[in-house]
Amino acid sequence: MDFTSQELVRLRMASSVDPLWETALSLHLLQNRSAPLIFGAWRREVGGALRRAGLLPAARALMRLCPDDSYFPDFLTPGAGDTDIETGLDRLLSTPRHRLLAELTQLHVHTRIPVPPGVRRLADGCSQTMRRLGDSLRAYYRIAVEPYLPAMRAQAASDRALRAEAAVTYGAEGMLMGYDDLPGWDYRQRRLSTPYPVERALHLEGRPLTLIPAFFCVRTPLVLVNEALPPVLVHPLTPTPGWLERRRGAVAGPAAQLIGSSRAELLRILDRPMTTTELATALRLAPSTTSQHTSVLREAGMLRSHRQGVRVLHQRTRLGLAVLEGTLG
């Protein structure tokens, strides 16, 4: 992906994770075995919840519509960083009939699977079938995505803060330089190379590109197939093994009682070194308040801070983890 100076200036960052992109990517994760250390517990938890809710048939139908393959229909991910599911569903249900027909035809040409009657009705723009699709997506989202939003949004806030800080220091290109930390990603001389699943060049032609962080995206980015649509680049966040177990313990329990809920939450999200700005954004606190919390925790030996270039990074210590997990003594 090559950028002109005008396209770099017009780069945008989504404010947080996008519900329908996360829904589509979570459907992919249920179909594959990617990142078992990170998402294995989530798969088991969501699989059980779908079974108890009687939603396994609906989830399987959604998987056929959104296969874990090199192609799935663009109309399933109409947003560019929408923050609520209803806005995304309104966009999806307003997809023009000609796009539904073209994309669903392409899906079944690609998969070589006969078109089921329900999909034919969907391709015809049948209002009742579209409403059913919306209901299925909403019900699936409530089980597979919504309960995990706090962890997902905290990760996205950290990513956004990091890119914003890089943009302040290095200009618009700073938002893209940070991708060099991801395997197979490289940005230099206004060209971004990524480990995209197939050979592909994205041509912006002067249009603004929106960067969308995705919690359920693993290693490779995603873009829309139809280049006539507003361009987006969906890039992976980096949740660490054990995020689900830490989410269950969140800010309740002995740690919150001992050091306060804000400081317990600060320790919880320190899965990787973070700056005060990143922490403040993730915690939705003023930087000055966050700085006070890091000072108290550092003096107590629960985190340590070190300088890296122009940044000061905070990192949780073994003592901090022990307090968080209630394993002291």
Short mmCIF file of C-alpha atoms in Angstrom, two decimals:
data_model
loop_
_atom_site.label_atom_id
_atom_site.label_comp_id
_atom_site.label_asym_id
_atom_site.label_seq_id
_atom_site.Cartn_x
_atom_site.Cartn_y
_atom_site.Cartn_z
CA MET A 1 0.00 0.00 0.00
CA ASP A 2 1.61 3.26 -1.17
CA PHE A 3 0.75 6.64 0.30
CA THR A 4 0.97 10.13 -1.14
CA SER A 5 1.61 13.03 1.23
CA GLN A 6 -2.08 13.99 0.91
CA GLU A 7 -3.21 10.47 1.83
CA LEU A 8 -0.91 10.40 4.85
CA VAL A 9 -2.38 13.65 6.14
CA ARG A 10 -5.90 12.21 5.76
CA LEU A 11 -5.20 9.05 7.77
CA ARG A 12 -7.87 8.38 10.40
CA MET A 13 -8.03 6.21 13.52
CA ALA A 14 -11.29 4.57 14.60
CA SER A 15 -12.23 5.51 18.15
CA SER A 16 -12.48 1.87 19.27
CA VAL A 17 -13.29 -1.65 18.11
CA ASP A 18 -16.08 -2.00 15.54
CA PRO A 19 -18.91 -4.37 16.63
CA LEU A 20 -19.59 -5.96 13.24
CA TRP A 21 -15.92 -6.37 12.32
CA GLU A 22 -15.42 -8.07 15.70
CA THR A 23 -18.50 -10.22 15.09
CA ALA A 24 -17.19 -11.39 11.70
CA LEU A 25 -13.68 -12.05 13.02
CA SER A 26 -15.00 -13.92 16.06
CA LEU A 27 -16.99 -16.17 13.70
CA HIS A 28 -13.69 -16.90 11.93
CA LEU A 29 -12.01 -17.78 15.23
CA LEU A 30 -14.76 -20.27 16.05
CA GLN A 31 -14.07 -21.98 12.70
CA ASN A 32 -10.28 -22.22 13.03
CA ARG A 33 -7.67 -23.03 15.66
CA SER A 34 -5.67 -19.80 15.45
CA ALA A 35 -3.92 -18.52 18.58
CA PRO A 36 -5.12 -21.30 20.94
CA LEU A 37 -3.19 -19.89 23.92
CA ILE A 38 -4.96 -16.55 23.56
CA PHE A 39 -8.44 -17.55 22.35
CA GLY A 40 -8.81 -21.20 23.38
CA ALA A 41 -10.60 -20.39 26.67
CA TRP A 42 -12.79 -17.84 24.86
CA ARG A 43 -13.79 -20.47 22.26
CA ARG A 44 -14.80 -22.91 25.00
CA GLU A 45 -16.73 -20.28 26.93
CA VAL A 46 -18.57 -18.94 23.88
CA GLY A 47 -19.29 -22.42 22.51
CA GLY A 48 -20.93 -23.41 25.79
CA ALA A 49 -22.92 -20.17 25.98
CA LEU A 50 -24.21 -20.57 22.40
CA ARG A 51 -25.23 -24.14 23.16
CA ARG A 52 -27.10 -23.17 26.33
CA ALA A 53 -28.88 -20.36 24.48
CA GLY A 54 -29.91 -22.68 21.64
CA LEU A 55 -28.00 -20.53 19.16
CA LEU A 56 -25.65 -23.11 17.65
CA PRO A 57 -27.77 -23.53 14.47
CA ALA A 58 -27.90 -19.74 13.99
CA ALA A 59 -24.14 -19.48 14.58
CA ARG A 60 -23.46 -22.22 12.00
CA ALA A 61 -25.64 -20.37 9.47
CA LEU A 62 -23.65 -17.19 10.13
CA MET A 63 -20.41 -19.12 9.63
CA ARG A 64 -21.58 -20.28 6.21
CA LEU A 65 -22.28 -16.65 5.34
CA CYS A 66 -18.98 -15.50 6.87
CA PRO A 67 -16.52 -18.35 6.24
CA ASP A 68 -12.95 -18.36 7.50
CA ASP A 69 -11.59 -17.98 3.98
CA SER A 70 -9.97 -15.40 1.74
CA TYR A 71 -13.41 -14.00 0.87
CA PHE A 72 -16.51 -13.11 2.84
CA PRO A 73 -19.10 -10.47 1.84
CA ASP A 74 -18.25 -6.83 2.46
CA PHE A 75 -21.83 -5.98 3.45
CA LEU A 76 -21.34 -7.89 6.73
CA THR A 77 -18.81 -5.25 7.86
CA PRO A 78 -20.28 -1.90 6.76
CA GLY A 79 -18.71 0.29 9.44
CA ALA A 80 -15.45 2.13 9.81
CA GLY A 81 -15.24 2.15 13.56
CA ASP A 82 -18.91 2.27 14.63
CA THR A 83 -19.08 1.97 18.41
CA ASP A 84 -22.47 0.33 18.84
CA ILE A 85 -24.06 -2.72 17.29
CA GLU A 86 -27.35 -1.07 16.31
CA THR A 87 -25.64 1.56 14.15
CA GLY A 88 -23.74 -1.18 12.36
CA LEU A 89 -26.86 -3.30 11.87
CA ASP A 90 -28.77 -0.32 10.47
CA ARG A 91 -26.01 0.11 7.89
CA LEU A 92 -25.98 -3.61 7.10
CA LEU A 93 -29.76 -3.86 6.66
CA SER A 94 -29.67 -0.85 4.31
CA THR A 95 -27.31 -2.59 1.85
CA PRO A 96 -28.58 -2.06 -1.72
CA ARG A 97 -29.99 -5.15 -3.39
CA HIS A 98 -27.45 -5.05 -6.25
CA ARG A 99 -24.59 -5.31 -3.72
CA LEU A 100 -26.26 -8.18 -1.85
CA LEU A 101 -26.68 -10.10 -5.09
CA ALA A 102 -23.13 -9.43 -6.32
CA GLU A 103 -21.40 -10.27 -3.03
CA LEU A 104 -23.44 -13.38 -2.22
CA THR A 105 -22.91 -14.62 -5.78
CA GLN A 106 -19.17 -14.07 -5.37
CA LEU A 107 -19.23 -15.93 -2.04
CA HIS A 108 -20.77 -19.06 -3.54
CA VAL A 109 -18.61 -18.95 -6.66
CA HIS A 110 -15.60 -18.77 -4.34
CA THR A 111 -16.71 -21.58 -2.00
CA ARG A 112 -18.29 -23.73 -4.77
CA ILE A 113 -21.14 -24.57 -2.41
CA PRO A 114 -24.71 -24.63 -3.80
CA VAL A 115 -26.68 -21.54 -2.83
CA PRO A 116 -29.20 -22.43 -0.07
CA PRO A 117 -32.77 -21.08 -0.42
CA GLY A 118 -32.30 -18.72 2.53
CA VAL A 119 -29.27 -17.11 0.90
CA ARG A 120 -31.14 -16.75 -2.39
CA ARG A 121 -33.88 -14.86 -0.54
CA LEU A 122 -31.21 -12.73 1.12
CA ALA A 123 -29.66 -11.97 -2.28
CA ASP A 124 -33.11 -10.89 -3.48
CA GLY A 125 -33.27 -8.38 -0.64
CA CYS A 126 -36.20 -10.12 1.08
CA SER A 127 -37.03 -7.82 4.02
CA GLN A 128 -38.08 -10.70 6.31
CA THR A 129 -34.86 -12.61 5.60
CA MET A 130 -32.80 -9.47 6.20
CA ARG A 131 -34.52 -8.93 9.55
CA ARG A 132 -33.76 -12.52 10.53
CA LEU A 133 -30.12 -11.98 9.64
CA GLY A 134 -30.07 -8.86 11.82
CA ASP A 135 -31.66 -10.76 14.70
CA SER A 136 -29.15 -13.62 14.37
CA LEU A 137 -26.18 -11.27 14.30
CA ARG A 138 -27.50 -9.34 17.30
CA ALA A 139 -28.11 -12.52 19.35
CA TYR A 140 -24.68 -13.92 18.47
CA TYR A 141 -22.99 -10.61 19.28
CA ARG A 142 -24.62 -10.49 22.72
CA ILE A 143 -22.95 -13.79 23.61
CA ALA A 144 -19.67 -13.86 21.68
CA VAL A 145 -18.56 -10.22 21.69
CA GLU A 146 -20.46 -7.94 24.09
CA PRO A 147 -19.39 -9.61 27.38
CA TYR A 148 -15.75 -9.07 26.43
CA LEU A 149 -16.02 -5.41 25.38
CA PRO A 150 -14.27 -3.94 28.46
CA ALA A 151 -11.09 -5.92 27.72
CA MET A 152 -11.40 -5.23 23.99
CA ARG A 153 -11.93 -1.48 24.43
CA ALA A 154 -9.07 -1.19 26.90
CA GLN A 155 -6.74 -2.85 24.37
CA ALA A 156 -8.02 -0.58 21.58
CA ALA A 157 -7.59 2.51 23.76
CA SER A 158 -3.97 1.55 24.44
CA ASP A 159 -3.34 1.09 20.72
CA ARG A 160 -4.98 4.42 19.89
CA ALA A 161 -2.97 6.26 22.53
CA LEU A 162 0.27 4.72 21.27
CA ARG A 163 -0.43 5.75 17.65
CA ALA A 164 -1.58 9.23 18.69
CA GLU A 165 1.63 9.72 20.66
CA ALA A 166 3.69 8.51 17.67
CA ALA A 167 1.81 10.91 15.39
CA VAL A 168 2.63 13.83 17.69
CA THR A 169 6.31 12.86 17.68
CA TYR A 170 6.82 11.74 14.07
CA GLY A 171 3.85 13.19 12.18
CA ALA A 172 1.17 11.22 10.33
CA GLU A 173 3.66 8.51 9.36
CA GLY A 174 4.12 7.74 13.05
CA MET A 175 0.71 6.02 13.06
CA LEU A 176 2.05 3.53 10.52
CA MET A 177 5.56 3.08 11.91
CA GLY A 178 4.17 1.27 14.94
CA TYR A 179 3.08 -1.63 12.75
CA ASP A 180 6.73 -2.67 12.45
CA ASP A 181 6.29 -4.42 15.81
CA LEU A 182 3.91 -6.92 14.16
CA PRO A 183 5.43 -9.96 12.37
CA GLY A 184 5.57 -9.44 8.63
CA TRP A 185 4.56 -5.75 8.75
CA ASP A 186 6.91 -3.09 7.42
CA TYR A 187 6.54 0.63 6.75
CA ARG A 188 9.20 2.64 4.94
CA GLN A 189 9.34 5.32 2.25
CA ARG A 190 5.56 5.79 2.28
CA ARG A 191 4.88 2.11 1.59
CA LEU A 192 3.14 -0.23 4.05
CA SER A 193 3.70 -3.96 3.46
CA THR A 194 1.63 -6.49 5.40
CA PRO A 195 1.24 -10.30 5.53
CA TYR A 196 -2.11 -10.18 3.70
CA PRO A 197 -3.50 -13.69 2.98
CA VAL A 198 -3.46 -13.14 -0.81
CA GLU A 199 -1.48 -10.90 -3.16
CA ARG A 200 -3.24 -7.54 -3.00
CA ALA A 201 -2.51 -3.85 -3.49
CA LEU A 202 -4.87 -1.28 -2.00
CA HIS A 203 -5.15 1.94 -4.02
CA LEU A 204 -6.42 4.90 -2.01
CA GLU A 205 -6.61 7.37 -4.92
CA GLY A 206 -6.61 10.32 -2.55
CA ARG A 207 -9.28 8.95 -0.23
CA PRO A 208 -8.83 8.86 3.57
CA LEU A 209 -7.87 5.48 5.01
CA THR A 210 -9.40 4.52 8.37
CA LEU A 211 -7.30 2.35 10.71
CA ILE A 212 -9.55 0.00 12.70
CA PRO A 213 -8.12 -1.98 15.64
CA ALA A 214 -9.56 -5.48 16.00
CA PHE A 215 -9.30 -7.68 19.08
CA PHE A 216 -10.27 -10.90 17.29
CA CYS A 217 -7.94 -10.25 14.34
CA VAL A 218 -4.92 -12.56 14.37
CA ARG A 219 -1.64 -11.51 12.71
CA THR A 220 -2.94 -10.66 9.19
CA PRO A 221 -4.86 -7.48 8.35
CA LEU A 222 -8.15 -7.20 6.51
CA VAL A 223 -9.47 -4.76 3.93
CA LEU A 224 -12.71 -4.59 1.98
CA VAL A 225 -12.73 -6.49 -1.29
CA ASN A 226 -14.69 -3.83 -3.17
CA GLU A 227 -12.24 -0.98 -3.72
CA ALA A 228 -15.10 1.40 -4.54
CA LEU A 229 -16.10 1.37 -0.85
CA PRO A 230 -14.45 3.77 1.65
CA PRO A 231 -11.06 2.15 2.40
CA VAL A 232 -10.28 0.67 5.79
CA LEU A 233 -7.35 -1.26 7.22
CA VAL A 234 -8.33 -3.62 10.03
CA HIS A 235 -5.26 -4.45 12.08
CA PRO A 236 -4.70 -6.89 14.95
CA LEU A 237 -4.46 -5.88 18.56
CA THR A 238 -2.22 -7.99 20.78
CA PRO A 239 -4.14 -9.57 23.67
CA THR A 240 -1.92 -11.79 25.79
CA PRO A 241 -2.56 -15.33 27.08
CA GLY A 242 -4.71 -15.27 30.19
CA TRP A 243 -6.67 -12.12 29.25
CA LEU A 244 -9.97 -13.93 29.76
CA GLU A 245 -9.06 -15.15 33.24
CA ARG A 246 -7.90 -11.66 34.20
CA ARG A 247 -11.16 -10.23 32.85
CA ARG A 248 -13.16 -12.53 35.13
CA GLY A 249 -11.27 -11.20 38.12
CA ALA A 250 -11.37 -7.63 36.68
CA VAL A 251 -11.45 -5.16 39.56
CA ALA A 252 -13.42 -7.14 42.11
CA GLY A 253 -11.97 -9.12 44.97
CA PRO A 254 -9.07 -8.66 47.39
CA ALA A 255 -6.87 -6.53 45.10
CA ALA A 256 -9.54 -3.83 44.76
CA GLN A 257 -10.20 -3.92 48.48
CA LEU A 258 -6.49 -3.66 49.27
CA ILE A 259 -5.32 -0.96 46.84
CA GLY A 260 -8.54 0.48 45.39
CA SER A 261 -10.44 -0.36 42.22
CA SER A 262 -8.63 2.16 39.96
CA ARG A 263 -5.17 0.91 40.93
CA ALA A 264 -6.29 -2.72 40.65
CA GLU A 265 -7.64 -2.00 37.16
CA LEU A 266 -4.38 -0.25 36.24
CA LEU A 267 -2.39 -3.34 37.27
CA ARG A 268 -4.82 -5.58 35.42
CA ILE A 269 -4.37 -3.87 32.05
CA LEU A 270 -0.55 -3.77 32.32
CA ASP A 271 -0.11 -6.92 30.23
CA ARG A 272 2.65 -5.07 28.37
CA PRO A 273 4.69 -1.95 29.13
CA MET A 274 2.53 1.17 28.74
CA THR A 275 3.00 4.91 29.03
CA THR A 276 1.05 7.14 31.40
CA THR A 277 -0.88 8.50 28.40
CA GLU A 278 -1.90 4.99 27.29
CA LEU A 279 -2.96 4.06 30.82
CA ALA A 280 -4.94 7.27 31.23
CA THR A 281 -6.78 6.65 27.95
CA ALA A 282 -7.57 3.02 28.79
CA LEU A 283 -8.72 3.91 32.32
CA ARG A 284 -10.55 7.07 31.22
CA LEU A 285 -8.72 9.06 33.88
CA ALA A 286 -6.84 12.35 33.75
CA PRO A 287 -3.09 11.88 33.10
CA SER A 288 -2.32 13.61 36.41
CA THR A 289 -4.54 11.14 38.32
CA THR A 290 -2.99 8.20 36.47
CA SER A 291 0.49 9.51 37.28
CA GLN A 292 -0.42 9.61 40.99
CA HIS A 293 -1.59 5.99 40.83
CA THR A 294 1.61 4.84 39.09
CA SER A 295 3.71 6.66 41.70
CA VAL A 296 1.91 4.93 44.58
CA LEU A 297 2.17 1.51 42.92
CA ARG A 298 5.86 2.06 42.07
CA GLU A 299 6.68 3.03 45.66
CA ALA A 300 4.86 -0.12 46.82
CA GLY A 301 6.94 -2.25 44.45
CA MET A 302 3.93 -3.32 42.32
CA LEU A 303 5.19 -1.71 39.12
CA ARG A 304 8.46 -0.37 37.81
CA SER A 305 9.09 2.42 35.31
CA HIS A 306 11.89 2.85 32.79
CA ARG A 307 12.70 5.32 30.04
CA GLN A 308 12.69 4.23 26.39
CA GLY A 309 13.67 7.11 24.13
CA VAL A 310 11.30 9.98 24.86
CA ARG A 311 8.78 7.72 26.62
CA VAL A 312 8.53 6.41 30.16
CA LEU A 313 7.06 2.91 30.24
CA HIS A 314 5.40 1.29 33.25
CA GLN A 315 5.53 -2.47 33.78
CA ARG A 316 3.81 -4.68 36.34
CA THR A 317 6.13 -6.52 38.74
CA ARG A 318 5.78 -10.03 40.18
CA LEU A 319 4.53 -8.46 43.40
CA GLY A 320 1.90 -6.52 41.46
CA LEU A 321 0.74 -9.69 39.72
CA ALA A 322 0.61 -11.56 43.03
CA VAL A 323 -1.53 -8.81 44.58
CA LEU A 324 -3.79 -8.80 41.53
CA GLU A 325 -4.25 -12.59 41.57
CA GLY A 326 -4.54 -12.81 45.36
CA THR A 327 -1.57 -15.20 45.63
CA LEU A 328 0.54 -13.30 48.18
CA GLY A 329 2.02 -15.57 50.83
#
